[in-house]
C-alpha cells in the first residue's frame, strides 16, 4: 500500500509529507517484498530511528487470509439479516453460535420456529430442533408421531440428506435412535451419492451418533474427499461446488474429529490451503454461505488438533528510539488471542551480509500482544530478516513466519561548500562554507564566464558514518517565475558529492531567463527517516546574448495536444490498360481451350435424360460450385466442410445411380441387334 498523495517529485520531499497507511497484516506473504515508509517533517523527527516492517515470502506455508475484527463484525452483520424461513433462521442461529454470539432477539426467534412446528418434512423438523437446541430457553413441543416419522426416514434406500436431517432432528430433540442403523444407512447412501455435499452431510450426521459406534467408517471419507479438492497454485484448496461446500466440509471434518477424539486425516499444508480459500472472501451474498464460513472459521479456531496461527502488526508497524518495541499480535483466524502462544525470535540477520545479529530471543507477552525491543541488536542502517516461530501448543500450524524489517536513521549534511569558479581559472575560486541547516547569507553569482560548484557529504547523525542515499538532487527554482530545474548530484570514490552548474551550457534548460534562483538540496532514501529539502542559498544567473544552444520551450502540462491526423498509405500505382487486358486474356485462355477441346470431342447433350438421378446429380454439382463461391466470400473452412459433407454425399449417391442407368442403357442398346440364342445365352435362358 502506497501513499495516496505525492505532492512533489518523489515520496521523500516536503512540504506536505504524509504517512503511508500501514494497516496490512504481517500474516500476508506477498510475491515480493512490500516496503512501507513513514515520512515526517524533518523538524519533527530529530533523533528518531524508524523501523518499518515489511512482510517477506515465508518458506513455509502460513495463513494468507484471516478475519480482522472489522471482518468478523461484517460477518456477524451478514448473519443478523432478517429471515423469513426456517432455513434462514437455522443458518443465522448456527452461524452466530459458531462465532460465540447470540441472536439479537432470542424470544422472537423461538416464537418463529414454534409457529412452524406442525410439519412432516424431516428437513424442517431438523431446522426447528437445531434452533431449539441452540437456544437454552426455547423448548419446542412436537407431536407424538414425530419420532416415528423421523425413525422411518433412516433406512438404506433413503438419500443421505434425509438420513442427516432425521438423525440431527432426533438427536437435537433428545429422542433415542439406533447409531448402527444410521451408520449403515449413511454408508449405503454414500455408495450411491459420491459428491462433496453428501459426504459433508454424512460427516455432520455422524457427529450426532454415539461415540461408541463404529464412526471410523464415516470418518475415512474425509481423506478421500480431500484428495478430490482442486489445488490452485499450491495456495488454495477448494471444491468445484464453491466456498460454501468447502467451508461446510472443514467444519464437519473437525466437528467429527472433536467428537471421536482422533486427528482428522488432513495435512497441515492442506488445511492452510483450505483456510485460505474459505477466508479470502470478506463479504457473502447469501445467509447460508455466511453461516458456512462462520462454522468453518469457528472450527479452525476451536479444535484440539490444528489451529492456524496469524501473526500481524499492531497498527502501524514502526519503531523509534521513543517507541523501541516491535509490537505484534498473535491470534487465530478470527483475531482472537491465543493464551498459550509464545513468540520467539529465532534469528535476526542483516539482509545484505546475512550476518546474524540476534538469536533466540523471546517476545514479552501481554494478552495477544507480543513486544520486542529491536535495539537490543544494536542495528546499523539497513534491512534485517527476522525468523519468528510461535510456540506454546502442539496444535499450532503455520507458526513459522519470515519478515523483513527496515532500520532507518537521521542524516545531516556535512562540509557543504559553495564556490564560484572562473572557467579560464584566471582568478582563485571563491569558496563559502554553508552550515546545515542554515542558509547562506550572501547571494552567489554565475554567468557566462563563471560556474557554480557545490560539494558536500551526507552523514549518519548518530554514528557519523558517510552515507550514499538513493536520491540526491540539486533543485534550482526561479524566484520570479517559479520555473525549476532539477539536477542529480553524484558521489566520487571518496563519497563526496559534487555538482557544477555552467550557465552557458545549461542556457537552454533555463530558457536563458536571467535572474535570482533559489538553490535547494534534496536527499531521500528508503532507510532515511528525515528526508532533506534544504534551502541552502540563492544564486544570480546571468545568460549572455551570444549564440548558444537552442532554447527549449517550456512544456505546458494539462493542455490539449495538436491533433494527430492519420495518414493512410498511398495506393500503389496500377498497371497500364494493355497489361491488364493481356492478363485478363491469359486468365480466360483455359476457358477458351476447354470449349475448343469440347468441340473437337463432339460434346453434346444427346445422352442427357430427365431421370430424377440425373437432375439431382447436376443439382449437386451446381450446389458444390455455389458452396465454393460462398467459402471464398464469407464462409469459414469448418462451416464449408460441414455443408460440403452433406452436399457431396448426396451428389455421390445421385451420380452413382445416374451412371448405373447409363451403363444399363448402353448395354441394352448394344445387344438389341443380336440373335435370340445369343440373348438367351446372355440372360441364361432358352431361346423361344
CSV table of N, CA and C in Angstrom, one decimal, residues 437-571:
chain,number,residue,atom,x,y,z
A,437,UNK,N,21.5,23.5,9.2
A,437,UNK,CA,20.5,23.7,8.1
A,437,UNK,C,20.4,25.2,7.8
A,438,UNK,N,21.4,26.0,8.0
A,438,UNK,CA,21.3,27.4,7.7
A,438,UNK,C,21.3,27.7,6.2
A,439,UNK,N,21.0,29.0,5.9
A,439,UNK,CA,21.1,29.5,4.6
A,439,UNK,C,22.2,30.5,4.4
A,440,UNK,N,22.9,30.4,3.3
A,440,UNK,CA,24.0,31.3,3.0
A,440,UNK,C,23.5,32.8,3.1
A,441,UNK,N,24.3,33.6,3.7
A,441,UNK,CA,23.9,35.0,3.9
A,441,UNK,C,24.0,35.8,2.7
A,442,UNK,N,24.9,35.5,1.8
A,442,UNK,CA,25.1,36.3,0.6
A,442,UNK,C,24.6,35.5,-0.6
A,443,UNK,N,24.3,36.2,-1.7
A,443,UNK,CA,23.8,35.6,-3.0
A,443,UNK,C,25.0,35.3,-3.9
A,444,UNK,N,25.1,34.1,-4.4
A,444,UNK,CA,26.1,33.7,-5.3
A,444,UNK,C,25.8,34.2,-6.7
A,445,UNK,N,26.8,34.3,-7.5
A,445,UNK,CA,26.6,34.8,-8.9
A,445,UNK,C,27.4,33.9,-9.9
A,446,UNK,N,26.7,33.6,-11.0
A,446,UNK,CA,27.4,32.8,-12.1
A,446,UNK,C,26.9,33.4,-13.4
A,447,UNK,N,27.8,33.5,-14.4
A,447,UNK,CA,27.4,34.0,-15.7
A,447,UNK,C,28.2,33.2,-16.7
A,448,UNK,N,28.3,33.7,-17.9
A,448,UNK,CA,29.0,33.0,-19.0
A,448,UNK,C,30.4,32.7,-18.8
A,449,UNK,N,31.1,33.5,-17.8
A,449,UNK,CA,32.5,33.3,-17.5
A,449,UNK,C,32.8,32.5,-16.2
A,450,UNK,N,31.7,32.3,-15.4
A,450,UNK,CA,31.9,31.6,-14.2
A,450,UNK,C,30.8,30.5,-14.1
A,451,UNK,N,31.2,29.5,-13.2
A,451,UNK,CA,30.2,28.4,-13.0
A,451,UNK,C,30.1,28.2,-11.5
A,452,UNK,N,29.0,27.7,-11.1
A,452,UNK,CA,28.7,27.4,-9.7
A,452,UNK,C,29.0,26.0,-9.4
A,453,UNK,N,29.8,25.8,-8.2
A,453,UNK,CA,30.2,24.4,-7.8
A,453,UNK,C,29.8,24.2,-6.4
A,454,UNK,N,29.3,23.0,-6.1
A,454,UNK,CA,28.9,22.6,-4.8
A,454,UNK,C,29.5,21.2,-4.5
A,455,UNK,N,29.9,21.0,-3.2
A,455,UNK,CA,30.4,19.8,-2.7
A,455,UNK,C,29.9,19.6,-1.3
A,456,UNK,N,29.6,18.3,-0.9
A,456,UNK,CA,29.0,18.1,0.4
A,456,UNK,C,29.1,16.6,0.7
A,457,UNK,N,28.9,16.2,1.9
A,457,UNK,CA,28.8,14.9,2.4
A,457,UNK,C,27.5,14.7,3.1
A,458,UNK,N,27.0,13.4,3.0
A,458,UNK,CA,25.8,13.0,3.8
A,458,UNK,C,26.3,12.1,4.9
A,459,UNK,N,26.0,12.4,6.1
A,459,UNK,CA,26.5,11.5,7.2
A,459,UNK,C,25.3,11.1,8.1
A,460,UNK,N,25.5,10.0,8.8
A,460,UNK,CA,24.6,9.5,9.8
A,460,UNK,C,24.7,10.3,11.0
A,461,UNK,N,23.6,10.9,11.5
A,461,UNK,CA,23.6,11.8,12.6
A,461,UNK,C,24.1,11.1,13.9
A,462,UNK,N,23.8,9.8,14.0
A,462,UNK,CA,24.1,9.2,15.3
A,462,UNK,C,25.5,8.5,15.2
A,463,UNK,N,25.8,7.8,14.1
A,463,UNK,CA,27.1,7.1,14.1
A,463,UNK,C,28.2,7.9,13.4
A,464,UNK,N,27.9,8.9,12.7
A,464,UNK,CA,28.9,9.7,12.0
A,464,UNK,C,29.4,9.0,10.7
A,465,UNK,N,28.8,7.9,10.3
A,465,UNK,CA,29.2,7.2,9.0
A,465,UNK,C,28.8,8.0,7.8
A,466,UNK,N,29.6,8.0,6.8
A,466,UNK,CA,29.3,8.7,5.5
A,466,UNK,C,28.3,7.8,4.7
A,467,UNK,N,27.3,8.4,4.2
A,467,UNK,CA,26.2,7.6,3.5
A,467,UNK,C,26.1,8.0,2.1
A,468,UNK,N,25.6,7.2,1.3
A,468,UNK,CA,25.3,7.5,-0.1
A,468,UNK,C,23.8,7.2,-0.3
A,469,UNK,N,22.9,8.1,-0.1
A,469,UNK,CA,21.5,7.8,-0.2
A,469,UNK,C,21.1,7.5,-1.7
A,470,UNK,N,19.9,7.0,-1.8
A,470,UNK,CA,19.4,6.7,-3.2
A,470,UNK,C,19.2,7.9,-4.0
A,471,UNK,N,18.7,9.0,-3.4
A,471,UNK,CA,18.4,10.2,-4.1
A,471,UNK,C,19.1,11.4,-3.6
A,472,UNK,N,19.8,12.1,-4.4
A,472,UNK,CA,20.4,13.4,-4.0
A,472,UNK,C,20.3,14.3,-5.2
A,473,UNK,N,19.5,15.3,-5.1
A,473,UNK,CA,19.2,16.3,-6.2
A,473,UNK,C,19.6,17.7,-5.8
A,474,UNK,N,19.9,18.5,-6.8
A,474,UNK,CA,20.0,19.9,-6.6
A,474,UNK,C,18.9,20.5,-7.4
A,475,UNK,N,18.0,21.2,-6.7
A,475,UNK,CA,16.8,21.8,-7.3
A,475,UNK,C,17.0,23.3,-7.3
A,476,UNK,N,16.9,23.9,-8.5
A,476,UNK,CA,17.1,25.3,-8.7
A,476,UNK,C,15.8,25.9,-9.3
A,477,UNK,N,15.3,26.9,-8.5
A,477,UNK,CA,14.0,27.4,-8.8
A,477,UNK,C,14.0,28.9,-9.0
A,478,UNK,N,13.4,29.4,-10.0
A,478,UNK,CA,13.4,30.9,-10.3
A,478,UNK,C,12.4,31.5,-9.3
A,479,UNK,N,12.9,32.6,-8.6
A,479,UNK,CA,12.1,33.3,-7.7
A,479,UNK,C,11.1,34.2,-8.3
A,480,UNK,N,11.2,34.4,-9.6
A,480,UNK,CA,10.3,35.3,-10.3
A,480,UNK,C,9.2,34.5,-11.0
A,481,UNK,N,9.5,33.4,-11.7
A,481,UNK,CA,8.5,32.7,-12.4
A,481,UNK,C,8.1,31.3,-11.8
A,482,UNK,N,8.9,30.9,-10.8
A,482,UNK,CA,8.7,29.6,-10.2
A,482,UNK,C,9.1,28.4,-11.0
A,483,UNK,N,9.7,28.6,-12.2
A,483,UNK,CA,10.2,27.5,-13.0
A,483,UNK,C,11.4,26.9,-12.3
A,484,UNK,N,11.5,25.6,-12.3
A,484,UNK,CA,12.5,24.9,-11.6
A,484,UNK,C,13.2,23.9,-12.6
A,485,UNK,N,14.5,23.7,-12.3
A,485,UNK,CA,15.3,22.7,-13.0
A,485,UNK,C,16.0,21.8,-11.9
A,486,UNK,N,16.0,20.5,-12.1
A,486,UNK,CA,16.5,19.6,-11.1
A,486,UNK,C,17.7,18.8,-11.7
A,487,UNK,N,18.8,18.8,-11.0
A,487,UNK,CA,20.0,18.1,-11.4
A,487,UNK,C,20.3,17.0,-10.4
A,488,UNK,N,21.0,15.9,-10.9
A,488,UNK,CA,21.4,14.8,-10.0
A,488,UNK,C,22.8,15.1,-9.5
A,489,UNK,N,23.0,14.9,-8.2
A,489,UNK,CA,24.3,15.0,-7.6
A,489,UNK,C,24.9,13.6,-7.5
A,490,UNK,N,26.2,13.5,-7.9
A,490,UNK,CA,26.8,12.2,-7.9
A,490,UNK,C,28.0,12.2,-6.9
A,491,UNK,N,28.2,11.0,-6.2
A,491,UNK,CA,29.4,11.0,-5.3
A,491,UNK,C,30.6,10.5,-6.0
A,492,UNK,N,31.8,11.0,-5.5
A,492,UNK,CA,33.0,10.5,-6.1
A,492,UNK,C,33.5,9.3,-5.3
A,493,UNK,N,34.6,8.7,-5.6
A,493,UNK,CA,35.1,7.5,-4.9
A,493,UNK,C,35.3,7.7,-3.4
A,494,UNK,N,35.5,9.0,-2.9
A,494,UNK,CA,35.6,9.3,-1.5
A,494,UNK,C,34.2,9.6,-0.9
A,495,UNK,N,33.1,9.3,-1.6
A,495,UNK,CA,31.8,9.5,-1.2
A,495,UNK,C,31.5,11.0,-0.9
A,496,UNK,N,32.2,11.9,-1.6
A,496,UNK,CA,31.9,13.3,-1.6
A,496,UNK,C,31.1,13.7,-2.8
A,497,UNK,N,29.9,14.3,-2.5
A,497,UNK,CA,29.0,14.6,-3.6
A,497,UNK,C,29.5,16.0,-4.2
A,498,UNK,N,29.5,16.0,-5.6
A,498,UNK,CA,29.9,17.2,-6.3
A,498,UNK,C,28.9,17.5,-7.4
A,499,UNK,N,28.8,18.9,-7.6
A,499,UNK,CA,27.8,19.3,-8.6
A,499,UNK,C,28.4,20.7,-9.2
A,500,UNK,N,28.4,20.8,-10.5
A,500,UNK,CA,28.8,22.0,-11.1
A,500,UNK,C,27.7,22.5,-12.1
A,501,UNK,N,27.5,23.8,-12.1
A,501,UNK,CA,26.5,24.4,-13.0
A,501,UNK,C,27.2,25.5,-13.9
A,502,UNK,N,27.2,25.2,-15.2
A,502,UNK,CA,27.7,26.2,-16.1
A,502,UNK,C,26.5,26.8,-16.8
A,503,UNK,N,26.3,28.1,-16.5
A,503,UNK,CA,25.1,28.7,-17.1
A,503,UNK,C,25.1,28.7,-18.6
A,504,UNK,N,26.2,28.8,-19.2
A,504,UNK,CA,26.3,28.8,-20.7
A,504,UNK,C,25.8,27.5,-21.3
A,505,UNK,N,26.3,26.4,-20.7
A,505,UNK,CA,25.9,25.1,-21.1
A,505,UNK,C,24.5,24.7,-20.8
A,506,UNK,N,23.9,25.3,-19.7
A,506,UNK,CA,22.6,25.0,-19.3
A,506,UNK,C,21.6,26.1,-19.7
A,507,UNK,N,22.0,26.9,-20.7
A,507,UNK,CA,21.2,28.0,-21.1
A,507,UNK,C,19.8,27.6,-21.6
A,508,UNK,N,19.8,26.5,-22.4
A,508,UNK,CA,18.5,26.1,-22.9
A,508,UNK,C,17.6,25.6,-21.8
A,509,UNK,N,18.1,24.9,-20.8
A,509,UNK,CA,17.3,24.4,-19.8
A,509,UNK,C,16.6,25.4,-18.9
A,510,UNK,N,17.3,26.6,-18.8
A,510,UNK,CA,16.7,27.7,-18.0
A,510,UNK,C,16.0,28.7,-18.9
A,511,UNK,N,15.9,28.4,-20.2
A,511,UNK,CA,15.2,29.3,-21.1
A,511,UNK,C,15.9,30.7,-21.2
A,512,UNK,N,17.2,30.7,-20.9
A,512,UNK,CA,18.0,32.0,-21.0
A,512,UNK,C,17.4,33.1,-20.1
A,513,UNK,N,16.7,32.7,-19.1
A,513,UNK,CA,16.0,33.7,-18.2
A,513,UNK,C,16.9,34.0,-17.1
A,514,UNK,N,17.6,35.2,-17.2
A,514,UNK,CA,18.5,35.7,-16.1
A,514,UNK,C,17.6,36.1,-14.9
A,515,UNK,N,18.2,36.0,-13.8
A,515,UNK,CA,17.5,36.4,-12.5
A,515,UNK,C,18.1,35.6,-11.3
A,516,UNK,N,17.4,35.8,-10.2
A,516,UNK,CA,17.8,35.2,-9.0
A,516,UNK,C,17.1,33.8,-8.8
A,517,UNK,N,17.8,32.8,-8.5
A,517,UNK,CA,17.3,31.5,-8.3
A,517,UNK,C,17.6,31.0,-6.9
A,518,UNK,N,16.6,30.2,-6.4
A,518,UNK,CA,16.8,29.6,-5.1
A,518,UNK,C,17.4,28.2,-5.3
A,519,UNK,N,18.4,27.8,-4.5
A,519,UNK,CA,19.1,26.5,-4.6
A,519,UNK,C,18.7,25.6,-3.4
A,520,UNK,N,18.2,24.4,-3.7
A,520,UNK,CA,17.8,23.5,-2.7
A,520,UNK,C,18.6,22.2,-2.9
A,521,UNK,N,18.9,21.6,-1.7
A,521,UNK,CA,19.4,20.2,-1.7
A,521,UNK,C,18.3,19.3,-1.3
A,522,UNK,N,18.1,18.3,-2.1
A,522,UNK,CA,17.0,17.3,-1.8
A,522,UNK,C,17.7,15.9,-1.6
A,523,UNK,N,17.5,15.3,-0.5
A,523,UNK,CA,18.1,14.0,-0.2
A,523,UNK,C,16.9,13.1,0.3
A,524,UNK,N,16.9,11.9,-0.2
A,524,UNK,CA,15.9,10.9,0.2
A,524,UNK,C,16.4,9.5,0.0
A,525,UNK,N,15.9,8.6,0.9
A,525,UNK,CA,16.3,7.2,0.8
A,525,UNK,C,15.3,6.4,1.6
A,526,UNK,N,15.1,5.1,1.3
A,526,UNK,CA,14.2,4.3,2.0
A,526,UNK,C,14.6,4.0,3.4
A,527,UNK,N,15.9,4.2,3.7
A,527,UNK,CA,16.4,4.0,5.1
A,527,UNK,C,16.8,5.3,5.8
A,528,UNK,N,16.3,6.4,5.3
A,528,UNK,CA,16.5,7.7,5.9
A,528,UNK,C,15.1,8.1,6.5
A,529,UNK,N,15.2,8.5,7.8
A,529,UNK,CA,14.0,8.8,8.5
A,529,UNK,C,13.6,10.3,8.3
A,530,UNK,N,14.6,11.1,8.0
A,530,UNK,CA,14.3,12.6,7.8
A,530,UNK,C,14.8,13.0,6.4
A,531,UNK,N,14.0,12.8,5.4
A,531,UNK,CA,14.4,13.3,4.1
A,531,UNK,C,14.6,14.8,4.1
A,532,UNK,N,15.6,15.2,3.4
A,532,UNK,CA,16.0,16.6,3.5
A,532,UNK,C,15.5,17.4,2.2
A,533,UNK,N,15.1,18.6,2.5
A,533,UNK,CA,14.8,19.6,1.5
A,533,UNK,C,15.3,21.0,2.0
A,534,UNK,N,16.6,21.2,1.8
A,534,UNK,CA,17.3,22.3,2.4
A,534,UNK,C,17.5,23.4,1.4
A,535,UNK,N,17.0,24.6,1.8
A,535,UNK,CA,17.2,25.8,1.0
A,535,UNK,C,18.6,26.4,1.5
A,536,UNK,N,19.6,26.0,0.7
A,536,UNK,CA,21.0,26.4,1.2
A,536,UNK,C,21.4,27.8,0.8
A,537,UNK,N,20.8,28.4,-0.2
A,537,UNK,CA,21.2,29.7,-0.6
A,537,UNK,C,20.5,30.1,-1.9
A,538,UNK,N,20.9,31.4,-2.4
A,538,UNK,CA,20.4,31.9,-3.7
A,538,UNK,C,21.6,32.2,-4.6
A,539,UNK,N,21.3,32.1,-5.9
A,539,UNK,CA,22.3,32.4,-6.9
A,539,UNK,C,21.7,33.3,-8.0
A,540,UNK,N,22.5,34.2,-8.4
A,540,UNK,CA,22.1,35.1,-9.5
A,540,UNK,C,22.7,34.6,-10.8
A,541,UNK,N,21.9,34.1,-11.7
A,541,UNK,CA,22.3,33.6,-13.0
A,541,UNK,C,22.2,34.7,-14.1
A,542,UNK,N,23.3,34.9,-14.9
A,542,UNK,CA,23.2,35.8,-16.0
A,542,UNK,C,23.6,35.1,-17.2
A,543,UNK,N,22.7,35.2,-18.2
A,543,UNK,CA,22.9,34.5,-19.5
A,543,UNK,C,23.2,35.5,-20.6
A,544,UNK,N,24.3,35.3,-21.3
A,544,UNK,CA,24.8,36.3,-22.3
A,544,UNK,C,23.9,36.2,-23.5
A,545,UNK,N,23.9,37.2,-24.3
A,545,UNK,CA,23.1,37.2,-25.6
A,545,UNK,C,23.8,36.5,-26.7
A,546,UNK,N,25.0,36.0,-26.5
A,546,UNK,CA,25.7,35.3,-27.5
A,546,UNK,C,24.9,34.0,-28.0
A,547,UNK,N,25.2,33.6,-29.1
A,547,UNK,CA,24.6,32.4,-29.6
A,547,UNK,C,25.0,31.2,-28.7
A,548,UNK,N,24.0,30.4,-28.4
A,548,UNK,CA,24.3,29.3,-27.5
A,548,UNK,C,23.3,28.2,-28.0
A,549,UNK,N,23.2,27.2,-27.2
A,549,UNK,CA,22.3,26.1,-27.6
A,549,UNK,C,20.9,26.6,-27.7
A,550,UNK,N,20.1,26.0,-28.6
A,550,UNK,CA,18.7,26.5,-28.8
A,550,UNK,C,17.9,26.4,-27.5
A,551,UNK,N,17.1,27.4,-27.3
A,551,UNK,CA,16.3,27.5,-26.1
A,551,UNK,C,15.1,26.6,-26.2
A,552,UNK,N,14.9,25.7,-25.3
A,552,UNK,CA,13.8,24.8,-25.3
A,552,UNK,C,12.6,25.5,-24.8
A,553,UNK,N,11.5,25.3,-25.4
A,553,UNK,CA,10.2,25.9,-25.0
A,553,UNK,C,9.7,25.2,-23.7
A,554,UNK,N,9.2,26.0,-22.8
A,554,UNK,CA,8.7,25.4,-21.6
A,554,UNK,C,7.5,24.6,-21.9
A,555,UNK,N,7.5,23.4,-21.4
A,555,UNK,CA,6.4,22.4,-21.7
A,555,UNK,C,5.2,22.8,-20.9
A,556,UNK,N,4.1,22.9,-21.5
A,556,UNK,CA,2.9,23.3,-20.8
A,556,UNK,C,2.1,22.0,-20.6
A,557,UNK,N,1.9,21.7,-19.3
A,557,UNK,CA,1.2,20.5,-19.0
A,557,UNK,C,-0.3,20.7,-19.0
A,558,UNK,N,-1.1,19.7,-19.1
A,558,UNK,CA,-2.6,19.8,-19.0
A,558,UNK,C,-3.2,20.7,-20.0
A,559,UNK,N,-2.6,20.7,-21.2
A,559,UNK,CA,-3.2,21.5,-22.3
A,559,UNK,C,-3.3,20.5,-23.5
A,560,UNK,N,-4.3,20.9,-24.3
A,560,UNK,CA,-4.5,20.0,-25.5
A,560,UNK,C,-3.4,19.9,-26.4
A,561,UNK,N,-3.1,18.7,-26.9
A,561,UNK,CA,-2.0,18.5,-27.8
A,561,UNK,C,-2.5,18.7,-29.2
A,562,UNK,N,-1.6,18.9,-30.2
A,562,UNK,CA,-2.0,19.1,-31.6
A,562,UNK,C,-2.7,17.8,-32.1
A,563,UNK,N,-3.7,18.0,-32.9
A,563,UNK,CA,-4.5,16.9,-33.4
A,563,UNK,C,-3.6,16.0,-34.3
A,564,UNK,N,-3.7,14.7,-34.1
A,564,UNK,CA,-3.0,13.8,-34.9
A,564,UNK,C,-3.9,13.3,-36.1
A,565,UNK,N,-3.4,13.7,-37.2
A,565,UNK,CA,-4.2,13.3,-38.4
A,565,UNK,C,-3.6,12.0,-39.0
A,566,UNK,N,-4.4,11.0,-39.1
A,566,UNK,CA,-3.9,9.7,-39.6
A,566,UNK,C,-3.7,9.8,-41.1
A,567,UNK,N,-2.5,9.4,-41.5
A,567,UNK,CA,-2.1,9.4,-42.9
A,567,UNK,C,-2.2,8.0,-43.5
A,568,UNK,N,-3.1,7.8,-44.4
A,568,UNK,CA,-3.3,6.5,-45.0
A,568,UNK,C,-2.2,6.2,-46.0
A,569,UNK,N,-1.8,5.0,-46.2
A,569,UNK,CA,-0.8,4.6,-47.1
A,569,UNK,C,-1.2,5.0,-48.5
A,570,UNK,N,-0.3,5.5,-49.3
A,570,UNK,CA,-0.7,5.9,-50.7
A,570,UNK,C,-0.9,4.6,-51.5
A,571,UNK,N,-1.9,4.6,-52.3
A,571,UNK,CA,-2.2,3.4,-53.1
A,571,UNK,C,-1.1,3.1,-54.1
